[in-house]
Coordinates of C-alpha atoms in Angstrom, one line a residue:
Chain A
X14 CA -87.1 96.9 -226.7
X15 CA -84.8 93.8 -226.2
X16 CA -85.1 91.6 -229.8
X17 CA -83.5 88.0 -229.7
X18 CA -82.6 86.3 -233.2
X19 CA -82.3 82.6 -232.3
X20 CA -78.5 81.4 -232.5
X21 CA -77.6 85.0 -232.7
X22 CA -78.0 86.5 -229.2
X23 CA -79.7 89.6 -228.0
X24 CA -80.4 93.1 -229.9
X25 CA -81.2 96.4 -228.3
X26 CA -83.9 98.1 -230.8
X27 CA -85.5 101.6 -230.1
X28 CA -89.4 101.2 -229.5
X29 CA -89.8 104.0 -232.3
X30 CA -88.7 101.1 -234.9
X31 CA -91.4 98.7 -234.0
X32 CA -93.7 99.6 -237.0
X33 CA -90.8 99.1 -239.1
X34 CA -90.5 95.8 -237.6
X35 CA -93.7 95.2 -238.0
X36 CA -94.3 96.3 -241.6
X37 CA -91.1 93.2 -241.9
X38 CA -93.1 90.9 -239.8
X39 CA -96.3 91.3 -241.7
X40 CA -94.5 90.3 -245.1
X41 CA -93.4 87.3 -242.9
X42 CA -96.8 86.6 -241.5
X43 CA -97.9 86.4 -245.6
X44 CA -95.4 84.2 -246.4
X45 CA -96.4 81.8 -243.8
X46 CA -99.9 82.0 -244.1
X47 CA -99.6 81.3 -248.2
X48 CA -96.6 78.7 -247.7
X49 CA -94.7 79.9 -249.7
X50 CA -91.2 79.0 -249.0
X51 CA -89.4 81.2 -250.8
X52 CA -91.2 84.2 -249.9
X53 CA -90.9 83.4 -246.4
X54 CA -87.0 83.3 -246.8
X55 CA -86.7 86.8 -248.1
X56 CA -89.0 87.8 -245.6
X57 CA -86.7 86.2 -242.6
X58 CA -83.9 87.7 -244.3
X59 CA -85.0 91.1 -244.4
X60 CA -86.6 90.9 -241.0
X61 CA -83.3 89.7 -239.2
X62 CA -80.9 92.3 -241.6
X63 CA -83.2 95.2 -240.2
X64 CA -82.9 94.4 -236.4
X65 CA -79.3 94.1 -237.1
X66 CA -79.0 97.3 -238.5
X67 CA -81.5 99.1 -236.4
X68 CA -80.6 97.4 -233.0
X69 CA -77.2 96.8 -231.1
X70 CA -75.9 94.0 -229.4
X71 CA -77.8 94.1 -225.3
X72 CA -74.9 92.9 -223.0
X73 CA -74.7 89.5 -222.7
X74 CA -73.7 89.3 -218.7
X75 CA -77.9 90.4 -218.0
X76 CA -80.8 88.4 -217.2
X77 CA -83.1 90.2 -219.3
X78 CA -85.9 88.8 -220.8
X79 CA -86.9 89.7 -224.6
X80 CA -89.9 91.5 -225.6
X81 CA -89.4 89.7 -229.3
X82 CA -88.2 86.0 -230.0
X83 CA -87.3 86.0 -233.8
X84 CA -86.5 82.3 -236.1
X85 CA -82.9 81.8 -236.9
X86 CA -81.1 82.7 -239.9
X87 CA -82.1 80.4 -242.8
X88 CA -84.9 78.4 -240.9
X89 CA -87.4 77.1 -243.4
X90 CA -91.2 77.3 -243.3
X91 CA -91.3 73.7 -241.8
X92 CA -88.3 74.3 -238.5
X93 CA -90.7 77.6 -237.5
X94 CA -93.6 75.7 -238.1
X95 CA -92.2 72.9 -235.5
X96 CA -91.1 74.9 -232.9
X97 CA -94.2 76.4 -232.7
X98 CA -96.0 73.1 -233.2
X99 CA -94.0 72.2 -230.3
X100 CA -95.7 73.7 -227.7
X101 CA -98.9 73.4 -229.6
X102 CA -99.4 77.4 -230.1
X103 CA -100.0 77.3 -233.5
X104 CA -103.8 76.6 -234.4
X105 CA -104.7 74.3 -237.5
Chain B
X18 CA -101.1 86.6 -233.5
X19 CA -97.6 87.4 -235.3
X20 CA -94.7 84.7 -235.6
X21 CA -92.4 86.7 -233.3
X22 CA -95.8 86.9 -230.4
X23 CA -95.6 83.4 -230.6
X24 CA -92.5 82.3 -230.0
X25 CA -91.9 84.8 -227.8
X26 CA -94.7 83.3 -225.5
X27 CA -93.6 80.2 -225.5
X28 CA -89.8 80.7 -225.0
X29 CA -91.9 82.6 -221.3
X30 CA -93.8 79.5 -220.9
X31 CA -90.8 77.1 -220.8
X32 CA -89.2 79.2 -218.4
X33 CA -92.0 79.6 -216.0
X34 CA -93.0 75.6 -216.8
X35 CA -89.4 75.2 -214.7
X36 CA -90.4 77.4 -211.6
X37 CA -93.6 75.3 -210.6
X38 CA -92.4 72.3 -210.1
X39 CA -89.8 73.4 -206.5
X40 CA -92.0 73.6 -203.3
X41 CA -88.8 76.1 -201.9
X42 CA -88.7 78.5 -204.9
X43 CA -84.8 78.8 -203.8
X44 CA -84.4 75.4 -204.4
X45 CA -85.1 75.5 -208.1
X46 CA -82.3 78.8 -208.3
X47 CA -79.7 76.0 -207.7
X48 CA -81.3 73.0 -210.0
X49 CA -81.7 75.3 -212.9
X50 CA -78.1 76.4 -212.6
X51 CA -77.4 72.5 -212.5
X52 CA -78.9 72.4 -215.7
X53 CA -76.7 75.5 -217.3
X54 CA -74.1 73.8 -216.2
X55 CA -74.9 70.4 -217.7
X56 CA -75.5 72.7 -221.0
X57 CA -72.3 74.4 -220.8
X58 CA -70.4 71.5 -221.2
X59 CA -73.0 70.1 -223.6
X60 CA -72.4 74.0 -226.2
X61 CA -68.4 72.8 -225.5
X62 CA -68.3 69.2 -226.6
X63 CA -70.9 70.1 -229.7
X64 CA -68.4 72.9 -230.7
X65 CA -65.7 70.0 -230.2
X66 CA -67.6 67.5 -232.3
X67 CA -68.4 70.1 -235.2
X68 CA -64.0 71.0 -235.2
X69 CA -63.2 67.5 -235.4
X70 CA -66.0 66.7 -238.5
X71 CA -64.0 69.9 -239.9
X72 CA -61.1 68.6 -240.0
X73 CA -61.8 65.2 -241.3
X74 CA -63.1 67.5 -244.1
X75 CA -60.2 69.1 -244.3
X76 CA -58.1 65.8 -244.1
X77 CA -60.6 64.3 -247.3
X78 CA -59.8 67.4 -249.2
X79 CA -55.6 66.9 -249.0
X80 CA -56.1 63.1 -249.8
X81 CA -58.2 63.6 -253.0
X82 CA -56.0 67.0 -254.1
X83 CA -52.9 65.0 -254.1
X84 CA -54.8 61.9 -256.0
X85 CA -55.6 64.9 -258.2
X86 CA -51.8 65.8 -258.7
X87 CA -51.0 62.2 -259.2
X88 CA -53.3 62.2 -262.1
X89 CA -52.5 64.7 -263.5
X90 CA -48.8 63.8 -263.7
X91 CA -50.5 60.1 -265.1
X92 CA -52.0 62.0 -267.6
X93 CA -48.9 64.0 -268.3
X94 CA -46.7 60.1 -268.5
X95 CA -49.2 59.0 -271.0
X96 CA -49.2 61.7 -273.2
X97 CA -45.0 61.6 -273.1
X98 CA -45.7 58.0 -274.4
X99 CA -48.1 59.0 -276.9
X100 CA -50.8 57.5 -275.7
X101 CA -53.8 60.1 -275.4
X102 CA -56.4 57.3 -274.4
X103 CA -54.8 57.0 -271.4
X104 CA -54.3 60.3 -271.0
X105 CA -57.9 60.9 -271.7
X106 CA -59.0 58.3 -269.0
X107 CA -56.6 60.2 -266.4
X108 CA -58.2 63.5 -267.3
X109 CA -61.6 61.9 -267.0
X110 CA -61.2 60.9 -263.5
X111 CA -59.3 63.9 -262.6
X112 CA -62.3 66.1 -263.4
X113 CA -64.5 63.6 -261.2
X114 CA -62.6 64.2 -258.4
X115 CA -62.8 67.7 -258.8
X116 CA -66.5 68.0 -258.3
X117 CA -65.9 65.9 -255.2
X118 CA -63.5 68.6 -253.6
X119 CA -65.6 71.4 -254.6
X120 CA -68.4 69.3 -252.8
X121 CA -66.5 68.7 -249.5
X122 CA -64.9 72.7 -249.6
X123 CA -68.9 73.9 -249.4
X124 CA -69.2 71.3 -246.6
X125 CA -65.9 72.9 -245.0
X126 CA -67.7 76.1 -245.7
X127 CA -70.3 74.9 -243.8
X128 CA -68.7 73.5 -240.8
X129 CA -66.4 76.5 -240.0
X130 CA -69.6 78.6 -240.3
X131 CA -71.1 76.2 -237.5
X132 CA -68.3 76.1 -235.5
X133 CA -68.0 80.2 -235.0
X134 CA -71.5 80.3 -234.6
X135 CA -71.7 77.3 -231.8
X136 CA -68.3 79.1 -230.1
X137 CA -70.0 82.5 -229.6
X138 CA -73.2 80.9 -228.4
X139 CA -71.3 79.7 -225.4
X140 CA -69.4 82.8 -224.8
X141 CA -72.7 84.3 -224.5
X142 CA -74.1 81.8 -222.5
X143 CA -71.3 81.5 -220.3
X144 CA -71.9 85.4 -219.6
X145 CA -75.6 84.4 -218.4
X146 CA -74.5 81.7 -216.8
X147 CA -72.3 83.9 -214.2
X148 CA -75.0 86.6 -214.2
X149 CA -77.0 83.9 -212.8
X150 CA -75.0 82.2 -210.0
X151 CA -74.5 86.2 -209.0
X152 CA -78.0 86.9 -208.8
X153 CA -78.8 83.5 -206.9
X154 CA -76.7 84.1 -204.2
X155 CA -77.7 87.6 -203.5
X156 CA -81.1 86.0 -203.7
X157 CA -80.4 83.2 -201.3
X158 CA -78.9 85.8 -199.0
X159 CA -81.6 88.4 -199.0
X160 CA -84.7 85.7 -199.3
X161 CA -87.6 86.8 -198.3
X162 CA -90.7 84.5 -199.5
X163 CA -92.4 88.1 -200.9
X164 CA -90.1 89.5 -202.8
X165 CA -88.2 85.8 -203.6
X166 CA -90.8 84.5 -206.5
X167 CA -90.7 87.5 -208.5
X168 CA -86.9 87.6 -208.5
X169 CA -86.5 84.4 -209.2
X170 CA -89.1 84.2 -212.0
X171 CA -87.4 87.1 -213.6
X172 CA -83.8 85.6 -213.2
X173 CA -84.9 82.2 -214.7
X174 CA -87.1 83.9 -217.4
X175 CA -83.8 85.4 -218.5
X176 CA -81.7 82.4 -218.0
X177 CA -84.3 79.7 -219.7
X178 CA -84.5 81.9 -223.2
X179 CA -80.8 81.5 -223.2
X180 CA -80.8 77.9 -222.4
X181 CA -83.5 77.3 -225.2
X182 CA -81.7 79.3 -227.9
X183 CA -78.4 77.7 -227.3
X184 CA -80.4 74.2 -227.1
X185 CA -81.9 74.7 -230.4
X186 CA -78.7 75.9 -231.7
X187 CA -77.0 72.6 -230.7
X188 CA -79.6 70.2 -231.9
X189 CA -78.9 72.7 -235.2
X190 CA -75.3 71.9 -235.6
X191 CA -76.2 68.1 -234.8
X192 CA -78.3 67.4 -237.3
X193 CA -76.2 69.4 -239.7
X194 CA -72.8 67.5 -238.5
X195 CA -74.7 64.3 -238.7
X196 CA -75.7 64.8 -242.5
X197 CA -72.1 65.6 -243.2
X198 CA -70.7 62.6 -241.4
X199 CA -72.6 60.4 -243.1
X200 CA -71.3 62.0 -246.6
X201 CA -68.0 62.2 -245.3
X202 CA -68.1 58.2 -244.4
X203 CA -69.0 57.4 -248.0
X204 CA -66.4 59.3 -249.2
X205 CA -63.9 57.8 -246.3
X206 CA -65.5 54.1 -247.9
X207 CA -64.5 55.0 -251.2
X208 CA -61.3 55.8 -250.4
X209 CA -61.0 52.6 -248.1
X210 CA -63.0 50.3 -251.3
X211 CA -59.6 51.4 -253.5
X212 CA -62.0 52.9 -255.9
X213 CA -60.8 56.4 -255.6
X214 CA -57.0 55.3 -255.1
X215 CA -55.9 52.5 -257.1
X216 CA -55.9 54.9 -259.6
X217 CA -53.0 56.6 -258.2
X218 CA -51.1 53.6 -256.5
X219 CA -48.3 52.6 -258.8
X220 CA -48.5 49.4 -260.0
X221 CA -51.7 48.4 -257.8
X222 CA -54.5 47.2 -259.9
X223 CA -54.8 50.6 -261.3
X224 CA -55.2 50.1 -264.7
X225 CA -53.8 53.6 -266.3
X226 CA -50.8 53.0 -264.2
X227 CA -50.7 49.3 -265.3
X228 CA -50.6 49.9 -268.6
X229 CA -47.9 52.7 -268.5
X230 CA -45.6 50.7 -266.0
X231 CA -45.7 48.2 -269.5
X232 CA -45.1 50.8 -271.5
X233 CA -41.7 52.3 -270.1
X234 CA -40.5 48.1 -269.1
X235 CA -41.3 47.3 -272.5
X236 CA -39.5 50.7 -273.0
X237 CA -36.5 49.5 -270.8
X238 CA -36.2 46.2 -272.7
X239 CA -35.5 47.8 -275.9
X240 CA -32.8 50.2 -274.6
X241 CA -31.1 47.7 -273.3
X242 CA -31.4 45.3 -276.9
X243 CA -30.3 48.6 -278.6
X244 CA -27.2 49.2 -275.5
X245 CA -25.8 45.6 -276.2
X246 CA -26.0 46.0 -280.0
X247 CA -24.7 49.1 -280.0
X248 CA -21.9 48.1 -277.5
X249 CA -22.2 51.0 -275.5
X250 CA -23.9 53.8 -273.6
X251 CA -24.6 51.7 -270.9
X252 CA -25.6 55.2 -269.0
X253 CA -28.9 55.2 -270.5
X254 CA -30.2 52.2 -268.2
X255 CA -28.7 53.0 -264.8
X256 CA -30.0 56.7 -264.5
X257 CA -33.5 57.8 -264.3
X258 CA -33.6 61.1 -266.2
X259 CA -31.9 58.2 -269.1
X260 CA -35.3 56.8 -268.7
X261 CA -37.2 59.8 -269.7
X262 CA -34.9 59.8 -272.8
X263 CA -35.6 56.4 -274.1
X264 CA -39.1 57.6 -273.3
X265 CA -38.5 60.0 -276.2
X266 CA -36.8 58.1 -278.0
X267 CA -39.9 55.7 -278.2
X268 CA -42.6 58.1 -278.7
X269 CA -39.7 59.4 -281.6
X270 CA -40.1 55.5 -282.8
X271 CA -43.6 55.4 -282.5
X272 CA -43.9 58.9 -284.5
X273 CA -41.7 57.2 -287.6
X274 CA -43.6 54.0 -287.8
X275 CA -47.1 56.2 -287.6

């Protein structure tokens, strides 16, 4: 499973990780849902320190599309909230 | 549906948006790398910009650590002429500046962060970039209208995340340099208004450094009363560690007559 944090490139992370990714993702998916800003930071934090640790860097001369798109480091509530707003993905 | 679902769906969307607009599906192979290239040069210039807001940074810093120093030494003049107001004034402003160059050293912080992070966004793009123009030639020269769309849907799926991460990333390190530029022209206005270095500017409307440039003339005058009274030791005028004497001398004065 190919895992990109925004700004920080491509990760390689072994499909038998994916409910550890998403027991991070659902403290993440609380955070937004309740707005609460500092929760959701802790939760990015965590989230992006575990695919670093669990994946490895996917070489960067490939074409390969990721199977996860993952905020920045230190994005707020309101920067993911925009780029999903963007594109008008995100209902309410 | 989760955060990561999402964005993940619409980093594919842009990507595809791209492929339905060329009639000849090769055509859009070469447009798109247009584009990388146009945002190539875009990642160098913003990692260009962010340097040269770091070093005006770094330039503020040295400028307000030596008005620092200079201060400091005021403060240090004052005192030798026993006067602690003065001293206390120096101090005062000393300490201001201070919170200023811690400021501008988390802003440098900052910057230098940026900077790595901007530099290895186009290293990594630049690696995509050259995967690309591979993979569109071999495209080009193996084209066959079947095959051609799913190739190049897969080749600009890859490309276009790239392009959007390290387009985000930019408009990032913008907005960030922007905020910083603005703080940095204040404190280049400051600087410019004299309000940060009169203080240190001898004898320039700096009023610590107007009073003590009094103090050691005044000090002068009376060295040279007490020389021609005295007839003699004419040394203590001409040379400048004489000066700090009479300095001495004076504060010695000023001791007896407290």
């Amino acid at each position: 499973m190919i895992v990109r944090i925004l700004g920080e490139g491509q990760f390689d992370v072994a499909d038998s990780e994916l409910d550890r990714l998403n027991t991070l993702d659902a403290a993440l998916e609380a955070a937004v849902a309740a707005g609460d800003e500092q929760a959701f930071g802790a939760a990015l934090a965590d989230l992006l320190a575990g695919v670093r640790t669990m994946g490895t860097a996917h070489a960067a001369d490939t074409l390969d599309v990721s199977d996860v798109v993952l905020p920045h480091e230190g994005a707020s509530l309101a920067e993911v909230r925009d780029l999903l707003d963007d594109d008008g993905l995100i209902p309410g | 549906m989760s955060i990561w679902k999402r964005m993940t769906l619409i980093f594919r969307s842009k990507a595809n948006k791209a492929l339905d607009r060329a009639e000849d599906p090769r055509e859009v192979l070469d447009y798109s790398y247009q584009r990388q290239l146009e945002l190539l040069s875009k990642v160098r210039r913003g990692v260009a910009d962010v340097a040269t807001s770091r070093k005006r940074v770094e330039l503020q810093i040295n400028q307000l650590e030596q008005q620092q120093g200079k201060l400091q030494q005021q403060a240090q003049k004052a005192i030798d002429v026993n006067r602690e107001d003065l001293a206390r004034e120096a101090l005062t402003r000393k300490s201001g500046l201070a919170q200023q160059i811690a400021d501008l050293k988390t802003q440098h912080a900052n910057l230098q962060a940026e900077e790595e992070k901007l530099t290895l966004a186009q290293q990594r793009l630049q690696a995509k970039v050259e995967a690309f123009r591979t993979k569109k030639e071999t495209i080009k020269a193996t084209y066959t209208a079947a095959e051609a769309q799913t190739k190049i849907n897969e080749a600009l799926s890859g490309i276009g995340e790239e392009m959007g991460d390290v387009g985000m990333a930019i408009q990032r390190a913008e907005d960030k340099t922007a905020t910083m530029q603005a703080r940095a022209g204040a404190i280049d206005e400051l600087l410019a208004s004299g309000a940060l270095d009169d203080v240190t500017a001898p004898g320039q409307g700096d009023d610590i450094a107007r009073e003590l440039d009094a103090l050691s003339s005044q000090a002068d005058v009376e060295a040279e009363l007490a020389a021609l009274k005295g007839g003699g030791a004419p040394q203590a005028i001409e040379s400048s560690p004489a000066g700090e004497q009479i300095l001495s001398e004076e504060r010695a004065k000023g001791e007896e007559q407290a």
